[in-house]
Coordinates of C-alpha atoms in Angstrom, one line a residue:
X1 CA 117.4 93.2 68.9
X2 CA 120.8 93.8 67.5
X3 CA 119.7 96.9 65.7
X4 CA 118.4 98.4 68.9
X5 CA 121.5 97.5 70.7
X6 CA 123.7 99.2 68.2
X7 CA 121.9 102.5 68.9
X8 CA 122.8 102.4 72.5
X9 CA 126.1 104.1 73.5
X10 CA 127.9 102.5 76.5
X11 CA 127.8 104.8 79.6
X12 CA 129.6 103.4 82.6
X13 CA 131.5 100.3 81.4
X14 CA 134.5 100.4 79.2
X15 CA 133.3 97.5 77.1
X16 CA 129.7 98.5 77.2
X17 CA 128.5 95.7 79.5
X18 CA 127.0 96.1 83.0
X19 CA 128.5 94.2 85.9
X20 CA 125.5 91.9 85.7
X21 CA 126.2 91.1 82.0
X22 CA 129.8 90.5 82.8
X23 CA 129.0 88.1 85.5
X24 CA 126.4 86.1 83.5
X25 CA 127.8 82.9 82.1
X26 CA 124.8 81.8 80.0
X27 CA 122.6 84.0 77.6
X28 CA 119.4 83.5 79.6
X29 CA 121.1 85.0 82.7
X30 CA 121.2 88.4 80.9
X31 CA 117.4 88.5 80.6
X32 CA 115.3 90.8 82.7
X33 CA 111.6 90.3 82.2
X34 CA 109.5 92.7 84.4
X35 CA 106.2 94.4 84.6
X36 CA 105.1 97.9 85.7
X37 CA 102.1 98.0 87.9
X38 CA 100.2 100.9 89.4
X39 CA 96.9 102.6 90.1
X40 CA 95.6 104.6 87.1
X41 CA 97.3 108.0 86.6
X42 CA 100.2 107.2 88.8
X43 CA 102.5 107.7 85.8
X44 CA 103.1 104.1 84.8
X45 CA 102.9 104.7 81.0
X46 CA 105.1 107.8 81.3
X47 CA 107.7 105.8 83.2
X48 CA 107.5 103.1 80.5
X49 CA 108.2 105.6 77.9
X50 CA 111.2 107.0 79.8
X51 CA 112.6 103.5 80.3
X52 CA 112.4 102.9 76.6
X53 CA 114.1 106.2 76.0
X54 CA 116.8 105.3 78.5
X55 CA 117.3 102.0 76.9
X56 CA 117.7 103.5 73.4
X57 CA 114.6 101.8 72.1
X58 CA 112.9 105.1 71.1
X59 CA 114.3 108.5 70.3
X60 CA 111.5 110.6 71.8
X61 CA 109.0 109.8 74.5
X62 CA 105.4 110.6 73.8
X63 CA 103.7 112.7 76.4
X64 CA 100.5 111.0 77.7
X65 CA 97.7 113.4 76.8
X66 CA 93.9 113.0 76.8
X67 CA 93.1 115.7 74.3
X68 CA 94.7 117.3 71.3
X69 CA 96.9 116.0 68.6
X70 CA 100.2 115.9 70.5
X71 CA 102.6 113.0 70.9
X72 CA 101.0 109.8 72.1
X73 CA 102.6 107.2 74.3
X74 CA 104.5 104.5 72.4
X75 CA 103.1 101.8 74.7
X76 CA 99.5 102.8 74.0
X77 CA 98.7 101.7 70.5
X78 CA 94.9 101.2 70.3
X79 CA 92.7 104.1 69.2
X80 CA 90.8 104.1 72.5
X81 CA 94.1 104.2 74.4
X82 CA 95.4 107.1 72.4
X83 CA 92.1 109.0 72.7
X84 CA 91.6 108.6 76.4
X85 CA 95.3 108.6 77.5
X86 CA 94.9 105.3 79.4
X87 CA 96.3 101.8 79.0
X88 CA 93.6 99.2 78.5
X89 CA 95.8 96.3 77.3
X90 CA 99.2 94.9 78.1
X91 CA 102.1 96.0 75.9
X92 CA 105.3 94.1 75.4
X93 CA 108.5 96.0 74.6
X94 CA 111.9 94.4 74.1
X95 CA 115.3 96.2 74.0
X96 CA 118.9 95.7 74.9
X97 CA 121.3 97.9 76.8
X98 CA 124.9 97.3 77.8
X99 CA 124.6 93.5 77.5
X100 CA 121.3 93.1 79.3
X101 CA 118.1 92.1 77.4
X102 CA 115.0 93.8 78.8
X103 CA 111.5 92.5 78.3
X104 CA 109.2 95.2 79.6
X105 CA 105.5 94.4 80.0
X106 CA 103.3 97.5 80.5
X107 CA 100.0 96.5 82.1
X108 CA 96.6 98.2 82.3
X109 CA 96.3 100.2 85.5
X110 CA 92.5 100.4 85.4
X111 CA 90.9 97.8 87.7
X112 CA 88.4 96.8 84.9
X113 CA 91.4 95.1 83.1
X114 CA 92.8 93.3 86.2
X115 CA 92.5 89.8 84.5
X116 CA 94.8 90.9 81.7
X117 CA 97.2 92.3 84.2
X118 CA 97.2 89.1 86.3
X119 CA 98.0 86.9 83.3
X120 CA 100.8 89.2 82.3
X121 CA 102.3 88.9 85.8
X122 CA 102.5 85.1 85.2
X123 CA 105.1 85.9 82.5
X124 CA 107.5 88.2 84.5
X125 CA 110.3 87.7 87.0
X126 CA 110.0 91.0 88.8
X127 CA 107.9 94.2 88.9
X128 CA 108.1 97.9 89.4
X129 CA 105.3 99.3 91.5
X130 CA 104.6 103.0 90.7
X131 CA 103.2 105.1 93.5
X132 CA 102.0 108.7 93.1
X133 CA 103.9 110.8 95.7
X134 CA 100.8 112.8 96.4
X135 CA 98.5 109.9 96.9
X136 CA 100.5 107.0 98.3
X137 CA 99.2 103.5 98.0
X138 CA 95.8 103.3 96.3
X139 CA 93.3 100.5 95.9
X140 CA 94.4 99.0 92.6
X141 CA 98.1 99.3 93.7
X142 CA 97.3 97.1 96.7
X143 CA 95.4 94.5 94.7
X144 CA 98.2 94.2 92.2
X145 CA 100.8 94.0 95.0
X146 CA 98.9 91.1 96.5
X147 CA 99.0 89.3 93.1
X148 CA 102.7 89.8 93.0
X149 CA 103.0 88.5 96.6
X150 CA 101.1 85.3 95.7
X151 CA 103.5 84.6 92.9
X152 CA 106.6 85.6 94.9
X153 CA 107.5 88.4 92.4
X154 CA 110.2 90.8 93.7
X155 CA 109.1 94.4 93.7
X156 CA 111.0 97.7 93.4
X157 CA 108.9 100.7 94.3
X158 CA 109.2 103.9 92.2
X159 CA 107.6 106.9 94.0
X160 CA 106.7 109.2 91.1
X161 CA 106.0 112.9 90.7
X162 CA 108.3 114.1 93.4
X163 CA 108.8 117.3 91.3
X164 CA 105.2 118.2 92.3
X165 CA 103.7 118.9 95.7
X166 CA 103.3 115.6 97.6
X167 CA 103.2 113.8 100.9
X168 CA 106.2 113.6 103.2
X169 CA 108.6 110.9 102.0
X170 CA 108.9 109.3 105.4
X171 CA 105.1 109.1 105.6
X172 CA 105.1 107.2 102.3
X173 CA 107.8 104.8 103.4
X174 CA 105.9 104.1 106.6
X175 CA 102.7 103.5 104.7
X176 CA 104.4 101.0 102.4
X177 CA 105.8 99.1 105.4
X178 CA 102.5 99.1 107.3
X179 CA 100.0 98.4 104.5
X180 CA 102.1 96.0 102.4
X181 CA 104.0 94.3 105.3
X182 CA 107.3 94.9 103.5
X183 CA 110.6 96.2 104.7
X184 CA 111.6 99.3 102.8
X185 CA 115.1 100.3 101.7
X186 CA 115.3 103.8 100.4
X187 CA 117.8 104.0 97.5
X188 CA 117.2 107.4 95.8
X189 CA 116.0 110.3 98.0
X190 CA 114.2 113.5 96.9
X191 CA 115.7 116.9 97.8
X192 CA 112.7 119.1 98.2
X193 CA 109.3 118.7 96.5
X194 CA 107.1 120.7 94.2
X195 CA 108.5 124.2 93.6
X196 CA 111.4 123.5 96.0
X197 CA 112.5 120.3 94.2
X198 CA 116.2 120.4 93.7
X199 CA 117.0 116.9 92.5
X200 CA 117.6 113.4 93.8
X201 CA 120.3 111.9 96.0
X202 CA 121.5 108.4 95.5
X203 CA 121.9 107.0 99.1
X204 CA 123.9 104.0 97.7
X205 CA 126.3 105.7 95.3
X206 CA 126.4 108.9 97.4
X207 CA 126.0 111.3 94.5
X208 CA 123.4 114.0 93.7
X209 CA 121.4 114.4 90.5
X210 CA 120.8 118.1 90.1
X211 CA 117.4 119.4 88.8
X212 CA 118.9 122.1 86.6
X213 CA 118.7 122.7 82.9
X214 CA 121.3 120.0 82.4
X215 CA 119.7 116.8 83.8
X216 CA 123.1 115.0 83.6
X217 CA 124.8 117.3 86.1
X218 CA 125.6 115.6 89.4
X219 CA 127.9 115.9 92.4
X220 CA 129.8 112.8 93.4
X221 CA 131.5 114.0 96.6
X222 CA 128.9 112.6 99.0
X223 CA 127.0 114.5 101.7
X224 CA 130.1 116.6 102.5
X225 CA 130.7 117.8 99.0
X226 CA 131.2 121.6 99.3
X227 CA 129.9 122.0 95.7
X228 CA 126.7 120.3 96.7
X229 CA 126.3 122.6 99.7
X230 CA 126.8 125.6 97.5
X231 CA 124.3 124.3 94.9
X232 CA 121.6 123.7 97.4
X233 CA 122.0 126.7 99.7
X234 CA 122.5 126.5 103.4
X235 CA 118.9 126.0 104.5
X236 CA 118.0 123.4 101.9
X237 CA 121.3 121.6 102.4
X238 CA 120.8 121.3 106.2
X239 CA 117.3 119.9 105.9
X240 CA 118.3 117.5 103.1
X241 CA 121.3 116.2 105.1
X242 CA 119.2 115.5 108.2
X243 CA 116.6 113.7 106.1
X244 CA 119.1 111.7 104.1
X245 CA 120.9 110.5 107.3
X246 CA 117.5 109.6 108.9
X247 CA 116.5 107.7 105.7
X248 CA 119.7 105.7 105.7
X249 CA 119.7 104.9 109.4
X250 CA 116.0 104.5 110.1
X251 CA 115.1 101.9 107.5
X252 CA 116.5 98.6 106.3
X253 CA 119.7 98.4 104.3
X254 CA 119.3 97.0 100.8
X255 CA 119.6 93.2 101.0
X256 CA 119.6 91.5 97.5
X257 CA 118.4 88.2 98.9
X258 CA 115.5 89.7 100.9
X259 CA 114.5 91.7 97.7
X260 CA 114.5 88.6 95.5
X261 CA 112.5 86.6 98.1
X262 CA 109.9 89.4 98.2
X263 CA 110.5 90.5 101.8
X264 CA 112.0 93.9 101.0
X265 CA 111.3 96.6 98.4
X266 CA 113.9 99.1 97.4
X267 CA 112.4 102.5 97.1
X268 CA 113.4 105.0 94.4
X269 CA 112.0 108.6 94.6
X270 CA 111.9 110.3 91.2
X271 CA 110.0 111.9 88.4
X272 CA 109.2 110.0 85.2
X273 CA 108.1 113.1 83.4
X274 CA 111.3 115.0 84.2
X275 CA 113.4 111.8 83.8
X276 CA 114.8 111.9 87.3
X277 CA 116.2 108.7 88.7
X278 CA 114.9 106.7 85.7
X279 CA 118.4 105.7 84.6
X280 CA 119.2 104.6 88.1
X281 CA 116.1 102.6 88.2
X282 CA 117.1 100.8 85.0
X283 CA 120.6 100.2 86.4
X284 CA 119.1 98.6 89.5
X285 CA 116.9 96.3 87.4
X286 CA 120.0 95.2 85.4
X287 CA 122.1 94.6 88.4
X288 CA 119.7 93.2 91.0
X289 CA 116.4 92.1 89.4
X290 CA 116.3 88.3 89.0
X291 CA 116.7 86.6 85.7
X292 CA 114.4 83.8 84.5
X293 CA 113.1 81.7 87.4
X294 CA 111.7 78.1 87.4
X295 CA 108.1 78.0 86.1
X296 CA 105.4 75.7 87.5
X297 CA 104.1 72.9 85.4
X298 CA 101.9 69.8 85.9
X299 CA 105.1 67.7 86.1
X300 CA 107.1 69.9 88.4
X301 CA 109.1 73.2 88.0
X302 CA 110.8 73.8 84.6
X303 CA 114.3 75.2 85.1
X304 CA 115.5 77.9 82.8
X305 CA 118.8 76.1 82.4
X306 CA 117.1 73.1 80.7
X307 CA 118.4 72.5 77.2
X308 CA 115.0 71.8 75.6
X309 CA 112.8 74.8 74.5
X310 CA 109.6 75.4 76.3
X311 CA 107.2 78.3 76.8
X312 CA 103.6 79.3 77.3
X313 CA 101.1 81.7 75.7
X314 CA 100.0 84.3 78.3
X315 CA 98.3 86.7 75.9
X316 CA 96.7 86.7 72.5
X317 CA 96.1 90.0 70.6
X318 CA 93.9 90.3 67.6
X319 CA 94.3 93.0 64.9
X320 CA 97.5 94.6 66.2
X321 CA 97.9 95.5 62.5
X322 CA 94.4 96.3 61.1
X323 CA 95.7 96.0 57.6
X324 CA 96.4 92.3 58.0
X325 CA 93.8 91.2 60.5
X326 CA 96.5 89.4 62.3
X327 CA 96.4 87.5 65.5
X328 CA 99.6 87.4 67.6
X329 CA 100.2 85.0 70.5
X330 CA 102.6 86.3 73.1
X331 CA 104.9 83.5 74.3
X332 CA 107.1 83.6 77.4
X333 CA 110.0 81.2 76.9
X334 CA 110.9 79.3 80.1
X335 CA 113.9 77.1 78.9
X336 CA 116.1 76.3 76.0
X337 CA 117.5 78.1 73.0
X338 CA 114.8 78.9 70.5
X339 CA 115.8 79.5 66.8
X340 CA 113.7 80.9 64.1
X341 CA 112.1 78.1 62.0
X342 CA 112.1 75.5 64.8
X343 CA 109.2 73.1 65.1
X344 CA 107.6 73.1 68.5
X345 CA 105.1 70.7 69.9
X346 CA 101.7 72.3 70.6
X347 CA 100.8 70.2 73.7
X348 CA 97.1 70.9 73.6
X349 CA 96.6 69.6 70.1
X350 CA 99.5 67.2 70.0
X351 CA 100.6 68.7 66.7
X352 CA 103.9 70.4 65.8
X353 CA 104.0 74.1 64.9
X354 CA 106.7 75.6 62.7
X355 CA 107.6 79.0 64.1
X356 CA 108.8 80.7 60.9
X357 CA 108.1 84.4 61.7
X358 CA 108.7 85.1 65.4
X359 CA 108.6 88.8 66.2
X360 CA 109.6 91.1 69.1
X361 CA 108.0 94.4 69.8
X362 CA 108.4 98.0 70.8
X363 CA 104.6 98.6 71.2
X364 CA 103.1 98.5 67.7
X365 CA 106.4 98.3 66.0
X366 CA 107.7 94.9 65.3
X367 CA 110.7 93.1 63.8
X368 CA 111.7 89.5 63.1
X369 CA 113.9 87.8 65.7
X370 CA 116.2 85.0 64.9
X371 CA 116.5 83.5 68.4
X372 CA 115.2 83.7 72.0
X373 CA 116.2 82.3 75.4
X374 CA 114.4 81.6 78.7
X375 CA 112.9 84.9 79.9
X376 CA 112.4 86.3 76.4
X377 CA 108.9 87.2 75.2
X378 CA 108.1 86.9 71.5
X379 CA 105.0 87.1 69.3
X380 CA 103.9 84.2 67.1
X381 CA 101.5 85.3 64.3
X382 CA 98.8 82.7 63.8
X383 CA 95.2 82.2 62.7
X384 CA 93.7 81.0 65.9
X385 CA 95.9 77.9 66.5
X386 CA 97.4 79.3 69.7
X387 CA 95.3 80.2 72.7
X388 CA 96.0 81.7 76.2
X389 CA 97.4 78.9 78.4
X390 CA 98.9 76.9 75.6
X391 CA 102.2 75.2 76.2
X392 CA 104.9 74.8 73.5
X393 CA 107.7 72.4 74.0
X394 CA 110.6 70.7 72.2
X395 CA 109.3 67.1 72.3
X396 CA 107.9 67.1 75.9
X397 CA 104.3 66.7 77.0
X398 CA 104.0 68.8 80.3
X399 CA 101.8 71.8 80.6
X400 CA 102.6 75.0 82.3
X401 CA 100.2 76.0 85.1
X402 CA 99.1 79.1 87.0
X403 CA 97.2 81.1 84.4
X404 CA 93.8 82.1 85.9
X405 CA 90.4 83.0 84.6
X406 CA 88.1 84.9 87.0
X407 CA 84.3 84.9 87.3
X408 CA 83.0 88.2 85.8
X409 CA 81.4 90.8 88.0
X410 CA 79.1 92.4 85.3
X411 CA 76.9 90.5 82.9
X412 CA 75.2 92.0 79.8
X413 CA 73.3 90.8 76.8
X414 CA 74.8 91.8 73.4
X415 CA 72.4 93.7 71.1
X416 CA 73.3 93.9 67.5
X417 CA 72.2 97.1 65.7
X418 CA 72.2 95.6 62.2
X419 CA 71.0 92.0 62.0
X420 CA 72.9 91.6 58.7
X421 CA 76.2 92.0 60.6
X422 CA 75.7 88.8 62.7
X423 CA 78.7 87.1 61.2
X424 CA 81.0 90.1 61.9
X425 CA 79.7 90.4 65.5
X426 CA 80.2 86.7 66.2
X427 CA 83.7 86.8 64.8
X428 CA 84.5 89.9 66.9
X429 CA 83.1 88.4 70.1
X430 CA 85.0 85.1 69.6
X431 CA 88.3 86.8 68.8
X432 CA 88.1 89.3 71.7
X433 CA 87.1 86.5 74.1
X434 CA 90.2 84.6 73.1
X435 CA 92.2 87.7 73.8
X436 CA 90.8 87.7 77.3
X437 CA 89.2 91.2 76.9
X438 CA 85.8 89.8 77.9
X439 CA 84.2 86.4 78.6
X440 CA 81.5 85.2 76.2
X441 CA 78.7 82.9 77.2
X442 CA 76.1 81.0 75.1
X443 CA 72.8 80.0 76.7
X444 CA 71.7 76.4 76.4
X445 CA 68.4 77.7 75.1
X446 CA 68.1 80.7 72.7
X447 CA 70.5 82.5 70.5
X448 CA 71.5 85.4 72.8
X449 CA 75.2 86.3 73.4
X450 CA 76.0 87.2 77.0
X451 CA 79.3 88.9 77.8
X452 CA 81.0 89.0 81.2
X453 CA 83.4 91.8 82.3
X454 CA 85.0 93.2 85.5
X455 CA 83.8 96.7 84.9
X456 CA 82.0 99.0 82.5
X457 CA 85.1 100.3 80.8
X458 CA 85.6 96.9 79.2
X459 CA 82.2 97.2 77.6
X460 CA 83.2 100.5 76.1
X461 CA 86.4 99.0 74.7
X462 CA 84.5 95.9 73.4
X463 CA 82.0 98.1 71.6
X464 CA 84.7 100.3 70.2
X465 CA 86.8 97.4 68.9
X466 CA 83.9 95.5 67.4
X467 CA 82.8 98.6 65.6
X468 CA 86.3 99.6 64.4
X469 CA 87.8 96.2 63.7
X470 CA 84.8 94.2 62.6
X471 CA 82.4 96.9 61.3
X472 CA 79.5 95.8 63.5
X473 CA 77.8 98.2 66.0
X474 CA 76.7 96.7 69.2
X475 CA 75.1 97.8 72.5
X476 CA 74.6 96.1 75.8
X477 CA 71.4 95.3 77.8
X478 CA 71.0 94.3 81.4
X479 CA 70.2 90.7 82.2
X480 CA 68.5 89.2 85.2
X481 CA 71.9 87.6 86.4
X482 CA 74.7 89.3 88.3
X483 CA 76.7 86.3 89.5
X484 CA 78.6 83.7 87.5
X485 CA 80.3 80.5 88.7
X486 CA 82.0 77.7 86.8
X487 CA 80.5 74.4 87.9
X488 CA 82.1 70.9 88.1
X489 CA 81.5 67.6 89.9
X490 CA 83.1 64.2 90.4
X491 CA 79.5 62.8 90.4
X492 CA 78.7 62.8 86.7
X493 CA 75.0 61.8 87.0
X494 CA 74.5 64.6 89.6
X495 CA 76.2 67.1 87.3
X496 CA 73.9 66.1 84.3
X497 CA 70.8 66.3 86.5
X498 CA 71.8 69.7 87.9
X499 CA 72.2 71.1 84.3
X500 CA 68.9 69.5 83.2
X501 CA 67.0 71.1 86.1
X502 CA 68.7 74.5 85.7
X503 CA 68.7 74.9 81.9
X504 CA 67.7 78.6 82.0
X505 CA 70.6 79.3 84.3
X506 CA 73.4 77.3 82.8
X507 CA 75.5 78.7 79.9
X508 CA 78.7 77.6 78.3
X509 CA 81.9 79.7 78.1
X510 CA 84.1 79.9 74.9
X511 CA 85.9 76.6 75.9
X512 CA 82.6 74.7 76.5
X513 CA 82.8 74.9 80.3
X514 CA 79.4 75.0 82.1
X515 CA 78.7 78.2 84.0
X516 CA 75.9 78.8 86.4
X517 CA 74.3 82.2 86.5
X518 CA 72.1 83.6 89.3
X519 CA 70.7 86.9 90.5
X520 CA 72.9 87.5 93.6
X521 CA 75.0 86.0 96.3
X522 CA 72.0 85.0 98.3
X523 CA 70.7 82.9 95.4
X524 CA 74.2 81.4 95.0
X525 CA 74.4 80.3 98.6
X526 CA 70.9 78.8 98.4
X527 CA 71.7 76.7 95.3
X528 CA 75.0 75.6 96.8
X529 CA 73.3 74.4 100.0
X530 CA 70.9 72.3 97.9
X531 CA 73.6 70.8 95.6
X532 CA 76.4 69.5 97.7
X533 CA 77.9 67.4 94.9
X534 CA 78.4 70.4 92.7
X535 CA 81.4 72.7 93.1
X536 CA 80.9 76.4 92.2
X537 CA 84.2 78.0 91.3
X538 CA 84.9 81.8 91.2
X539 CA 88.2 81.1 89.3
X540 CA 89.5 78.4 87.1
X541 CA 93.0 77.6 85.9
X542 CA 93.7 77.8 82.2
X543 CA 95.8 74.8 81.0
X544 CA 95.7 74.8 77.2
X545 CA 92.0 74.9 76.4
X546 CA 91.0 72.9 79.4
X547 CA 90.8 73.9 83.1
X548 CA 92.9 71.9 85.5
X549 CA 91.2 68.8 86.6
X550 CA 88.8 68.4 83.7

């Protein structure tokens, strides 16, 4: 991280530190771990690129393109992401700017990968919600917002693409208030849209960022600045001034406490592609976004100020470097001061793990890190020892909680094109199931493999990765089942008898949990009515390798 920090020239502070960094007394208080969430094509990946550019982590942002051989997004590193111009897996990017350490987690926008996104959101302290100025709040945006609300994650809203034709800004603010039940506090206001876009006005700092050839040009004299009036022209200035005053007076003032409690969302209008208001967005995160928060565990919240190191695995990624067939566990630290070479207790196995080669990321690029604090996200290369949900501690035995697994919505049988590649297919399915890309089920009778996903795009990614990374070609066939539920019971004899009577319908997931498969919701309701001692779960909590309560 030091190398990246040296490349960043201080902007606003004489000593290169933001007010937030100056005020921080302990290293973990300078950490800002946040995610970016959005509906597909709202500009999330482009915004990620520009934040990295603003933070000095990269020298040139890659335009997101679906065709051709142009630049590709830094945060999209898989072949399928590069080819389709979409994000299908979470990326972790770490950089430092003006004394603040940022851990940016870019999440898949596509609803088929919502489980990966949900797990990623367990590792962050705040989020940026990206909205397309022409479309407003879309279905996936609303779902992801609800996840953030359940976890009390503060959200700042970035209304993107204001340099294109879009909806009225007041209409968008009202939609956020009404549909998300949030107070809104406009912070950066657009001056014109589409072909009439002139720039953005900072309602807090009272200065104007001009959309000229020099993107750094601004007017700092407030609404009455004669130079601003001259630059905009009489008609544009009059309309802008009325709108800016109405935005300031008609909506809530920014309240840091209300924002951190999740009751209010600051709203920044800008353009990720044209790099408008991105620097201001980053400044806001540095100054107002919360640092590490207490994390839930089975023995109570773990405070970031605790001296002992602790963290949890929220993601596992196989084959990030195809040359090495590596597996990297992404760990969010929750307390303590980690140093390279430390031995940490792997709570699930009860064995110590020496962390000799911890790494941090800028997408596929990686470097060794010597230390980490609460809020930091590092990667630990391993050969399958670490799984999603695992807890690492410095001599303690608690487990972090809150990582979910969801029942799949689409079930398919895996068909191997070349029977000689069975070993490769099995390795690929097991590896990618541990990643969380898909869920894999083995029937009690027979040798078929059944995979469960949220949507068909996951099947495309699964086939692509097994072919490219494991050299086995697979396809998928329909099965007679469409509904899956984990089953459990406090009545052990009843559980055994239920499984015995429903052998053809009960499969095991990768962790050995029994799962009941049926044709539809009607069948599920019927079987539930006949088996009152059996609990059918649409979700389960991942705690190490076991679900809570097992």
